[in-house]
Amino acid sequence: MNTGLILMFVALAVCLLIGVPVAFSIGISCMTLLYVNGGPSMDILLQRMVSGAKSFNMLAMPMFIFAGALMVYGSTPRLIKLANMLLRKFPGGLGATAMAACGFFGAVSGSGVASAAAIGKIIGPSMLEEGYPKGLTAGLIAAGGTMACIIPPSIVMVVYAQSASVSVGDMFLGGVAPGLLTIIALIVLNSFFAVRRQKKENKDPHEYTANERMKIILDALLPLLMPVAILGGVFSGLCTATEAAVVAVVYALFLAVFVYRELTLKDFFKVSADAVVSTGVIMLIISVASPFGWLMSTQKVPQMFASWLMSITDSKFLILAFIFLLLMILGMFMETVCIIILTTPILLPIAVSVGLTPLHFGIALLMTLMVGSLTPPLSVNLFTSCRVLGMKVDEAFPDTLYVIGTVTLMAILTFAIPGLAEFLPAVLGG
């Protein structure tokens, strides 16, 4: 490894440790390598930044962010009512409702933090009032929020698809089975604790009439049609993933303004501004990461890392275990989009060399990073749920460890069983 490459990683580490924004940290590290090596010209960084940001597939990301923000107006309470009607008879029915609602909301928002905040504000206080332990409540809501990463349409799936040159549609389909199984596992965990602690909150005194059931289903039907329309449009060939994202925005705007009539002009400008800011931050990181990935390739970093790892062991199990632990540790300290952009050029070739497909590795990567988003010190989703519930993060322990353990187990299963990620794309993606 040459001096320029070493100084590049040192500059990146130092910038991140002292709190320099990620996009600027990556850019500074790239400039360090070019300066020490004496070329090529710094102009190449700008050229690579532009080429990295102008991808047609990346247009889907701001559209999904905007659509998710619009769906908050009118859709969330109706999705929660549907989940409550379906799951209230389960032991710990309120917690099961929260998990299902997070899955529903994740499928229309694509943002884990937004899901945890929206569902936490509505269901979280009720769970605490019914006697749920604080740690379990915060952990379940935080884990439910992470489902937005793996249940389509997902913003981070679009980012990985761009980084790994994988079909966005295949990524969407690949996340369905692991996402649903994780939700079921969390519902089972919640039910276990409900039975163990003999909670009776699921015994809803209200019995729904047939008319009430039909009304709840019809109210929730329109929001639930969004992910169906997106996936159906992509795999029927009617539109690309990017075009489907635009359709999602139009559909979400129609529901918020004309059907539910909850979106005012003032709210529209606020939602638009928030979506633009979120998109700008992510796109800046993605554009700066393009020259970073190019330099990794020209300096043969993936090959060097792979050779080093293979020199330690040739066991597929140990290599995948190393990748899993590395990703989980990074997820504890860094934001998901940043990890995907920084590690994909390095780890994907190694994963492919031991038999994983780019699709399988992508879904397993996202499942592993979900664990990191629940684990301190960063634990973005856990911090969000605790803030919404008005509690400190240390109050969430030790009960939330059971939730983290459940999500970790599902991430390991996704790594170990390729069919979880590849079955639906093979059957429906063609």
CSV table of C-alpha atoms in Angstrom, one decimal:
chain,number,residue,atom,x,y,z
A,1,MET,CA,0.0,0.0,0.0
A,2,ASN,CA,1.5,3.3,-1.1
A,3,THR,CA,2.0,6.4,1.1
A,4,GLY,CA,-0.8,8.3,-0.7
A,5,LEU,CA,-3.3,5.6,0.0
A,6,ILE,CA,-2.3,5.4,3.7
A,7,LEU,CA,-2.6,9.1,4.1
A,8,MET,CA,-6.0,9.0,2.3
A,9,PHE,CA,-7.5,6.7,5.0
A,10,VAL,CA,-5.8,8.6,7.8
A,11,ALA,CA,-7.3,11.9,6.5
A,12,LEU,CA,-10.7,10.2,6.3
A,13,ALA,CA,-10.5,8.8,9.8
A,14,VAL,CA,-9.3,12.1,11.3
A,15,CYS,CA,-12.0,14.1,9.6
A,16,LEU,CA,-14.7,11.8,10.8
A,17,LEU,CA,-13.4,11.7,14.3
A,18,ILE,CA,-13.3,15.5,14.7
A,19,GLY,CA,-16.8,15.9,13.3
A,20,VAL,CA,-16.3,17.0,9.8
A,21,PRO,CA,-19.4,16.3,7.7
A,22,VAL,CA,-19.1,13.0,5.9
A,23,ALA,CA,-19.3,14.4,2.4
A,24,PHE,CA,-16.4,16.8,3.1
A,25,SER,CA,-14.4,14.1,4.9
A,26,ILE,CA,-14.6,11.9,1.8
A,27,GLY,CA,-13.7,14.8,-0.5
A,28,ILE,CA,-10.7,15.8,1.7
A,29,SER,CA,-9.4,12.2,1.7
A,30,CYS,CA,-9.6,12.0,-2.1
A,31,MET,CA,-7.8,15.3,-2.5
A,32,THR,CA,-5.1,14.1,-0.1
A,33,LEU,CA,-4.4,11.0,-2.3
A,34,LEU,CA,-4.2,13.0,-5.5
A,35,TYR,CA,-1.9,15.6,-3.9
A,36,VAL,CA,0.5,13.1,-2.3
A,37,ASN,CA,0.6,11.0,-5.5
A,38,GLY,CA,1.2,14.1,-7.7
A,39,GLY,CA,-1.8,13.5,-10.0
A,40,PRO,CA,-4.0,13.3,-11.8
A,41,SER,CA,-5.5,16.8,-11.8
A,42,MET,CA,-8.0,17.7,-9.0
A,43,ASP,CA,-10.4,18.4,-11.9
A,44,ILE,CA,-11.0,14.7,-12.1
A,45,LEU,CA,-12.8,14.9,-8.7
A,46,LEU,CA,-15.4,17.3,-10.1
A,47,GLN,CA,-15.9,15.3,-13.2
A,48,ARG,CA,-16.5,12.1,-11.2
A,49,MET,CA,-18.8,13.9,-8.8
A,50,VAL,CA,-21.0,15.0,-11.7
A,51,SER,CA,-21.1,11.6,-13.3
A,52,GLY,CA,-21.9,10.0,-10.0
A,53,ALA,CA,-24.9,12.2,-9.3
A,54,LYS,CA,-26.5,12.3,-12.8
A,55,SER,CA,-27.6,8.7,-12.9
A,56,PHE,CA,-31.2,8.2,-14.0
A,57,ASN,CA,-31.8,5.6,-11.2
A,58,MET,CA,-30.8,8.2,-8.6
A,59,LEU,CA,-33.8,10.3,-9.6
A,60,ALA,CA,-35.9,7.8,-7.8
A,61,MET,CA,-34.4,8.7,-4.4
A,62,PRO,CA,-35.7,12.3,-4.0
A,63,MET,CA,-39.1,11.2,-5.4
A,64,PHE,CA,-39.5,8.5,-2.8
A,65,ILE,CA,-38.4,10.9,0.0
A,66,PHE,CA,-41.0,13.4,-1.1
A,67,ALA,CA,-43.7,10.7,-1.5
A,68,GLY,CA,-43.0,9.4,2.0
A,69,ALA,CA,-43.3,12.8,3.5
A,70,LEU,CA,-46.6,13.4,1.8
A,71,MET,CA,-48.1,10.1,2.9
A,72,VAL,CA,-47.9,11.2,6.6
A,73,TYR,CA,-50.9,13.4,5.9
A,74,GLY,CA,-53.9,11.1,6.2
A,75,SER,CA,-52.5,7.7,5.7
A,76,THR,CA,-50.7,6.8,9.0
A,77,PRO,CA,-53.8,6.8,11.3
A,78,ARG,CA,-55.7,4.7,8.8
A,79,LEU,CA,-52.9,2.2,8.5
A,80,ILE,CA,-52.7,2.0,12.3
A,81,LYS,CA,-56.4,1.4,12.6
A,82,LEU,CA,-56.2,-1.5,10.1
A,83,ALA,CA,-53.2,-3.0,12.0
A,84,ASN,CA,-55.1,-2.7,15.3
A,85,MET,CA,-58.2,-4.4,13.9
A,86,LEU,CA,-56.2,-7.3,12.6
A,87,LEU,CA,-53.8,-7.9,15.5
A,88,ARG,CA,-55.6,-6.7,18.6
A,89,LYS,CA,-56.5,-10.3,19.6
A,90,PHE,CA,-52.8,-11.3,19.8
A,91,PRO,CA,-51.1,-11.4,23.2
A,92,GLY,CA,-49.6,-7.9,23.4
A,93,GLY,CA,-51.9,-6.8,20.6
A,94,LEU,CA,-50.8,-3.1,20.9
A,95,GLY,CA,-47.2,-3.9,20.3
A,96,ALA,CA,-48.1,-6.2,17.4
A,97,THR,CA,-50.1,-3.3,16.0
A,98,ALA,CA,-47.1,-1.1,16.3
A,99,MET,CA,-44.9,-3.6,14.3
A,100,ALA,CA,-47.5,-4.0,11.6
A,101,ALA,CA,-48.0,-0.2,11.4
A,102,CYS,CA,-44.2,0.3,11.0
A,103,GLY,CA,-44.2,-2.2,8.2
A,104,PHE,CA,-47.1,-0.5,6.5
A,105,PHE,CA,-45.6,2.9,7.0
A,106,GLY,CA,-42.1,1.8,5.9
A,107,ALA,CA,-43.7,0.6,2.7
A,108,VAL,CA,-45.0,4.0,1.8
A,109,SER,CA,-42.2,6.2,3.3
A,110,GLY,CA,-38.9,4.6,2.7
A,111,SER,CA,-37.4,6.3,5.8
A,112,GLY,CA,-36.6,4.5,9.0
A,113,VAL,CA,-36.4,7.6,11.2
A,114,ALA,CA,-39.7,8.9,9.8
A,115,SER,CA,-41.4,5.6,10.5
A,116,ALA,CA,-40.1,5.4,14.1
A,117,ALA,CA,-41.1,9.1,14.7
A,118,ALA,CA,-44.6,8.8,13.2
A,119,ILE,CA,-45.6,5.5,14.7
A,120,GLY,CA,-43.9,6.3,18.0
A,121,LYS,CA,-45.9,9.5,18.5
A,122,ILE,CA,-49.2,7.7,17.9
A,123,ILE,CA,-48.8,4.3,19.5
A,124,GLY,CA,-45.8,4.7,21.9
A,125,PRO,CA,-47.6,6.7,24.6
A,126,SER,CA,-50.5,4.2,24.6
A,127,MET,CA,-48.1,1.3,25.0
A,128,LEU,CA,-46.5,2.9,28.0
A,129,GLU,CA,-50.0,3.7,29.5
A,130,GLU,CA,-50.9,0.0,29.1
A,131,GLY,CA,-47.9,-1.1,31.2
A,132,TYR,CA,-45.3,-2.0,28.5
A,133,PRO,CA,-41.7,-1.7,29.8
A,134,LYS,CA,-40.0,1.5,28.6
A,135,GLY,CA,-37.1,-0.4,27.1
A,136,LEU,CA,-39.3,-2.9,25.2
A,137,THR,CA,-41.5,-0.1,23.9
A,138,ALA,CA,-38.6,2.0,22.6
A,139,GLY,CA,-36.8,-1.0,21.2
A,140,LEU,CA,-39.9,-2.3,19.3
A,141,ILE,CA,-40.7,1.1,17.8
A,142,ALA,CA,-37.0,1.6,16.8
A,143,ALA,CA,-36.8,-1.8,15.2
A,144,GLY,CA,-40.1,-1.3,13.5
A,145,GLY,CA,-38.7,1.9,12.0
A,146,THR,CA,-35.7,0.1,10.6
A,147,MET,CA,-38.1,-2.0,8.4
A,148,ALA,CA,-38.3,1.0,6.1
A,149,CYS,CA,-34.7,0.1,5.0
A,150,ILE,CA,-35.6,-3.4,3.9
A,151,ILE,CA,-39.3,-3.2,2.9
A,152,PRO,CA,-39.7,-1.6,-0.5
A,153,PRO,CA,-39.7,1.1,-1.7
A,154,SER,CA,-36.5,1.8,0.3
A,155,ILE,CA,-34.2,4.9,-0.2
A,156,VAL,CA,-31.1,3.0,0.8
A,157,MET,CA,-31.9,0.2,-1.6
A,158,VAL,CA,-31.7,2.7,-4.4
A,159,VAL,CA,-28.3,3.9,-3.1
A,160,TYR,CA,-27.0,0.3,-3.0
A,161,ALA,CA,-28.4,-0.5,-6.4
A,162,GLN,CA,-26.5,2.5,-7.8
A,163,SER,CA,-23.3,1.6,-6.0
A,164,ALA,CA,-23.3,-2.1,-7.0
A,165,SER,CA,-25.0,-1.8,-10.4
A,166,VAL,CA,-27.9,-4.0,-9.3
A,167,SER,CA,-31.5,-3.7,-10.5
A,168,VAL,CA,-33.5,-1.4,-8.2
A,169,GLY,CA,-36.6,-3.6,-8.9
A,170,ASP,CA,-34.7,-6.8,-7.9
A,171,MET,CA,-33.6,-5.1,-4.7
A,172,PHE,CA,-37.2,-4.1,-3.9
A,173,LEU,CA,-38.4,-7.7,-4.4
A,174,GLY,CA,-35.4,-9.2,-2.5
A,175,GLY,CA,-36.2,-7.2,0.7
A,176,VAL,CA,-39.8,-8.4,1.0
A,177,ALA,CA,-39.2,-11.8,2.5
A,178,PRO,CA,-36.5,-10.8,5.1
A,179,GLY,CA,-38.6,-7.7,6.0
A,180,LEU,CA,-41.8,-9.6,6.6
A,181,LEU,CA,-40.0,-12.4,8.6
A,182,THR,CA,-38.3,-9.8,10.8
A,183,ILE,CA,-41.7,-8.2,11.5
A,184,ILE,CA,-43.1,-11.6,12.4
A,185,ALA,CA,-40.2,-12.4,14.6
A,186,LEU,CA,-40.6,-9.1,16.5
A,187,ILE,CA,-44.3,-9.7,16.9
A,188,VAL,CA,-43.5,-13.2,18.4
A,189,LEU,CA,-41.0,-11.6,20.7
A,190,ASN,CA,-43.6,-9.0,21.9
A,191,SER,CA,-46.2,-11.7,22.4
A,192,PHE,CA,-43.8,-13.8,24.4
A,193,PHE,CA,-43.2,-11.0,26.8
A,194,ALA,CA,-46.9,-10.2,26.9
A,195,VAL,CA,-47.7,-13.7,28.0
A,196,ARG,CA,-44.8,-13.9,30.4
A,197,ARG,CA,-45.9,-10.7,32.1
A,198,GLN,CA,-49.5,-11.5,31.8
A,199,LYS,CA,-50.4,-8.3,30.0
A,200,LYS,CA,-54.1,-7.9,29.1
A,201,GLU,CA,-53.9,-4.8,27.1
A,202,ASN,CA,-54.8,-6.7,23.9
A,203,LYS,CA,-58.3,-7.4,25.2
A,204,ASP,CA,-59.9,-4.5,23.4
A,205,PRO,CA,-63.4,-4.0,24.9
A,206,HIS,CA,-64.7,-2.7,21.6
A,207,GLU,CA,-65.9,-5.3,19.1
A,208,TYR,CA,-65.9,-4.1,15.5
A,209,THR,CA,-69.1,-4.5,13.6
A,210,ALA,CA,-69.0,-5.7,10.0
A,211,ASN,CA,-69.6,-2.1,8.8
A,212,GLU,CA,-66.8,-0.8,10.9
A,213,ARG,CA,-64.4,-3.5,9.6
A,214,MET,CA,-65.3,-2.7,6.1
A,215,LYS,CA,-64.8,1.0,6.6
A,216,ILE,CA,-61.4,0.6,8.2
A,217,ILE,CA,-60.3,-1.7,5.3
A,218,LEU,CA,-61.5,0.7,2.7
A,219,ASP,CA,-59.9,3.7,4.4
A,220,ALA,CA,-56.5,1.9,4.5
A,221,LEU,CA,-56.8,0.4,1.0
A,222,LEU,CA,-55.7,3.5,-0.9
A,223,PRO,CA,-52.4,3.9,1.0
A,224,LEU,CA,-51.6,0.2,0.8
A,225,LEU,CA,-52.0,0.4,-3.0
A,226,MET,CA,-48.9,2.6,-3.3
A,227,PRO,CA,-46.3,-0.2,-2.9
A,228,VAL,CA,-48.4,-2.5,-5.0
A,229,ALA,CA,-48.6,0.1,-7.7
A,230,ILE,CA,-44.8,0.8,-7.6
A,231,LEU,CA,-43.8,-2.9,-7.8
A,232,GLY,CA,-46.5,-3.7,-10.2
A,233,GLY,CA,-45.5,-0.9,-12.5
A,234,VAL,CA,-41.9,-1.8,-12.5
A,235,PHE,CA,-42.3,-5.6,-13.1
A,236,SER,CA,-45.1,-5.3,-15.6
A,237,GLY,CA,-42.8,-3.2,-17.7
A,238,LEU,CA,-45.1,-0.2,-17.6
A,239,CYS,CA,-42.5,2.1,-16.0
A,240,THR,CA,-39.0,2.1,-14.6
A,241,ALA,CA,-38.3,2.4,-10.8
A,242,THR,CA,-37.6,6.1,-11.3
A,243,GLU,CA,-40.8,6.7,-13.2
A,244,ALA,CA,-42.7,4.7,-10.5
A,245,ALA,CA,-41.2,7.0,-7.9
A,246,VAL,CA,-42.8,10.0,-9.7
A,247,VAL,CA,-46.1,8.2,-9.9
A,248,ALA,CA,-45.8,7.6,-6.1
A,249,VAL,CA,-45.4,11.4,-5.6
A,250,VAL,CA,-48.4,12.2,-7.7
A,251,TYR,CA,-50.5,9.5,-5.9
A,252,ALA,CA,-49.4,10.6,-2.4
A,253,LEU,CA,-50.2,14.2,-3.3
A,254,PHE,CA,-53.6,13.2,-4.6
A,255,LEU,CA,-54.5,11.3,-1.4
A,256,ALA,CA,-53.2,14.1,0.9
A,257,VAL,CA,-55.0,16.9,-0.9
A,258,PHE,CA,-58.1,15.5,-2.5
A,259,VAL,CA,-59.0,12.3,-0.6
A,260,TYR,CA,-58.1,13.0,3.0
A,261,ARG,CA,-57.8,16.8,2.7
A,262,GLU,CA,-55.2,17.1,5.4
A,263,LEU,CA,-52.4,18.7,3.5
A,264,THR,CA,-52.6,22.5,3.6
A,265,LEU,CA,-50.6,24.9,1.4
A,266,LYS,CA,-48.3,25.8,4.3
A,267,ASP,CA,-47.7,22.1,5.1
A,268,PHE,CA,-46.9,21.5,1.4
A,269,PHE,CA,-44.2,24.1,1.4
A,270,LYS,CA,-42.7,22.7,4.6
A,271,VAL,CA,-42.8,19.1,3.3
A,272,SER,CA,-41.2,20.2,0.0
A,273,ALA,CA,-38.4,22.1,1.8
A,274,ASP,CA,-37.7,19.2,4.1
A,275,ALA,CA,-37.5,16.8,1.2
A,276,VAL,CA,-35.2,19.1,-0.7
A,277,VAL,CA,-32.8,19.3,2.3
A,278,SER,CA,-32.8,15.6,2.9
A,279,THR,CA,-32.2,14.9,-0.8
A,280,GLY,CA,-29.4,17.5,-1.0
A,281,VAL,CA,-27.5,16.0,1.9
A,282,ILE,CA,-27.7,12.4,0.6
A,283,MET,CA,-26.9,13.5,-3.0
A,284,LEU,CA,-23.8,15.4,-1.9
A,285,ILE,CA,-22.5,12.3,-0.1
A,286,ILE,CA,-23.3,10.1,-3.1
A,287,SER,CA,-21.6,12.5,-5.6
A,288,VAL,CA,-18.5,12.8,-3.5
A,289,ALA,CA,-18.4,9.0,-3.0
A,290,SER,CA,-18.2,8.5,-6.8
A,291,PRO,CA,-14.5,9.7,-7.1
A,292,PHE,CA,-13.8,7.9,-3.8
A,293,GLY,CA,-15.0,4.6,-5.3
A,294,TRP,CA,-13.0,5.3,-8.5
A,295,LEU,CA,-9.8,5.9,-6.6
A,296,MET,CA,-10.4,2.7,-4.6
A,297,SER,CA,-10.6,0.9,-7.9
A,298,THR,CA,-7.6,2.5,-9.5
A,299,GLN,CA,-5.5,1.9,-6.4
A,300,LYS,CA,-6.7,-1.8,-6.3
A,301,VAL,CA,-7.9,-1.5,-2.7
A,302,PRO,CA,-10.6,-4.2,-3.0
A,303,GLN,CA,-8.0,-6.6,-4.4
A,304,MET,CA,-5.5,-5.8,-1.6
A,305,PHE,CA,-8.2,-6.2,1.1
A,306,ALA,CA,-9.4,-9.4,-0.5
A,307,SER,CA,-5.8,-10.8,-0.6
A,308,TRP,CA,-5.2,-9.9,3.0
A,309,LEU,CA,-8.5,-11.5,4.1
A,310,MET,CA,-7.8,-14.6,2.1
A,311,SER,CA,-4.3,-14.9,3.6
A,312,ILE,CA,-5.9,-15.1,7.0
A,313,THR,CA,-8.4,-17.8,6.1
A,314,ASP,CA,-10.0,-19.4,3.1
A,315,SER,CA,-13.1,-20.4,5.0
A,316,LYS,CA,-16.3,-19.0,3.5
A,317,PHE,CA,-17.9,-19.0,7.0
A,318,LEU,CA,-15.1,-17.0,8.6
A,319,ILE,CA,-15.0,-14.5,5.8
A,320,LEU,CA,-18.7,-13.9,5.9
A,321,ALA,CA,-18.5,-13.7,9.7
A,322,PHE,CA,-15.8,-11.1,9.4
A,323,ILE,CA,-17.9,-9.0,6.9
A,324,PHE,CA,-20.9,-9.3,9.2
A,325,LEU,CA,-19.1,-8.1,12.3
A,326,LEU,CA,-17.4,-5.3,10.3
A,327,LEU,CA,-20.7,-4.0,9.0
A,328,MET,CA,-22.4,-4.3,12.3
A,329,ILE,CA,-19.6,-2.3,14.1
A,330,LEU,CA,-19.6,0.3,11.3
A,331,GLY,CA,-23.4,0.6,11.7
A,332,MET,CA,-22.9,1.5,15.4
A,333,PHE,CA,-20.8,4.5,14.4
A,334,MET,CA,-21.9,5.7,11.0
A,335,GLU,CA,-25.0,6.5,9.0
A,336,THR,CA,-26.4,3.8,6.7
A,337,VAL,CA,-26.0,5.6,3.4
A,338,CYS,CA,-22.4,6.5,4.2
A,339,ILE,CA,-21.5,2.9,5.0
A,340,ILE,CA,-23.1,1.6,1.8
A,341,ILE,CA,-21.1,4.0,-0.3
A,342,LEU,CA,-17.8,3.5,1.4
A,343,THR,CA,-17.8,-0.3,1.8
A,344,THR,CA,-19.6,-1.6,-1.3
A,345,PRO,CA,-16.6,-1.1,-3.6
A,346,ILE,CA,-14.4,-3.0,-1.1
A,347,LEU,CA,-16.6,-5.7,0.3
A,348,LEU,CA,-18.8,-6.6,-2.7
A,349,PRO,CA,-15.9,-8.3,-4.7
A,350,ILE,CA,-15.0,-10.3,-1.7
A,351,ALA,CA,-18.6,-11.4,-1.1
A,352,VAL,CA,-18.9,-12.4,-4.8
A,353,SER,CA,-15.6,-14.4,-4.6
A,354,VAL,CA,-17.0,-16.6,-1.8
A,355,GLY,CA,-20.3,-17.3,-3.7
A,356,LEU,CA,-22.7,-14.4,-2.8
A,357,THR,CA,-24.5,-12.6,-5.6
A,358,PRO,CA,-24.6,-8.8,-5.5
A,359,LEU,CA,-28.3,-9.0,-4.8
A,360,HIS,CA,-27.9,-11.4,-1.9
A,361,PHE,CA,-25.0,-9.4,-0.4
A,362,GLY,CA,-27.0,-6.1,-0.8
A,363,ILE,CA,-30.0,-7.4,1.2
A,364,ALA,CA,-27.8,-9.0,3.8
A,365,LEU,CA,-25.8,-5.8,4.1
A,366,LEU,CA,-29.0,-3.8,4.7
A,367,MET,CA,-30.2,-6.3,7.3
A,368,THR,CA,-26.9,-6.1,9.1
A,369,LEU,CA,-26.9,-2.3,9.1
A,370,MET,CA,-30.4,-2.3,10.6
A,371,VAL,CA,-28.7,-3.9,13.7
A,372,GLY,CA,-26.3,-1.0,13.8
A,373,SER,CA,-29.1,1.6,13.7
A,374,LEU,CA,-30.4,0.1,16.9
A,375,THR,CA,-27.1,-0.2,18.8
A,376,PRO,CA,-25.4,2.7,20.6
A,377,PRO,CA,-23.5,4.9,20.3
A,378,LEU,CA,-25.1,6.2,17.1
A,379,SER,CA,-28.4,4.1,17.1
A,380,VAL,CA,-30.3,6.7,15.1
A,381,ASN,CA,-33.6,4.9,15.3
A,382,LEU,CA,-33.3,4.1,19.0
A,383,PHE,CA,-32.6,7.7,19.8
A,384,THR,CA,-35.6,8.8,17.7
A,385,SER,CA,-38.0,6.4,19.5
A,386,CYS,CA,-36.7,7.4,22.9
A,387,ARG,CA,-37.0,11.1,22.1
A,388,VAL,CA,-40.6,10.6,20.9
A,389,LEU,CA,-41.4,8.7,24.1
A,390,GLY,CA,-39.7,11.4,26.3
A,391,MET,CA,-37.1,9.0,27.8
A,392,LYS,CA,-33.3,8.7,27.9
A,393,VAL,CA,-31.6,6.1,25.8
A,394,ASP,CA,-30.1,4.4,28.9
A,395,GLU,CA,-33.6,3.7,30.2
A,396,ALA,CA,-34.2,1.5,27.1
A,397,PHE,CA,-31.8,-1.1,28.4
A,398,PRO,CA,-31.7,-4.0,29.1
A,399,ASP,CA,-35.1,-4.8,27.6
A,400,THR,CA,-34.2,-3.4,24.2
A,401,LEU,CA,-31.3,-6.0,24.0
A,402,TYR,CA,-33.9,-8.7,23.3
A,403,VAL,CA,-35.1,-6.6,20.3
A,404,ILE,CA,-31.5,-6.1,19.0
A,405,GLY,CA,-30.8,-9.8,19.4
A,406,THR,CA,-33.9,-10.7,17.4
A,407,VAL,CA,-33.0,-8.4,14.5
A,408,THR,CA,-29.4,-9.7,14.6
A,409,LEU,CA,-30.6,-13.3,14.3
A,410,MET,CA,-32.7,-12.3,11.3
A,411,ALA,CA,-29.6,-10.6,9.7
A,412,ILE,CA,-27.5,-13.8,10.2
A,413,LEU,CA,-30.3,-15.9,8.6
A,414,THR,CA,-30.3,-13.6,5.6
A,415,PHE,CA,-26.6,-14.0,5.2
A,416,ALA,CA,-26.8,-17.7,5.6
A,417,ILE,CA,-29.9,-18.4,3.4
A,418,PRO,CA,-29.6,-16.9,-0.1
A,419,GLY,CA,-33.2,-17.9,-1.0
A,420,LEU,CA,-34.6,-15.3,1.4
A,421,ALA,CA,-33.3,-12.5,-0.8
A,422,GLU,CA,-33.2,-14.2,-4.2
A,423,PHE,CA,-36.5,-16.2,-4.4
A,424,LEU,CA,-38.9,-13.5,-5.3
A,425,PRO,CA,-36.6,-11.7,-7.8
A,426,ALA,CA,-36.0,-15.1,-9.5
A,427,VAL,CA,-39.8,-15.8,-9.7
A,428,LEU,CA,-41.2,-12.4,-10.4
A,429,GLY,CA,-38.2,-10.4,-11.7
A,430,GLY,CA,-37.4,-12.7,-14.5
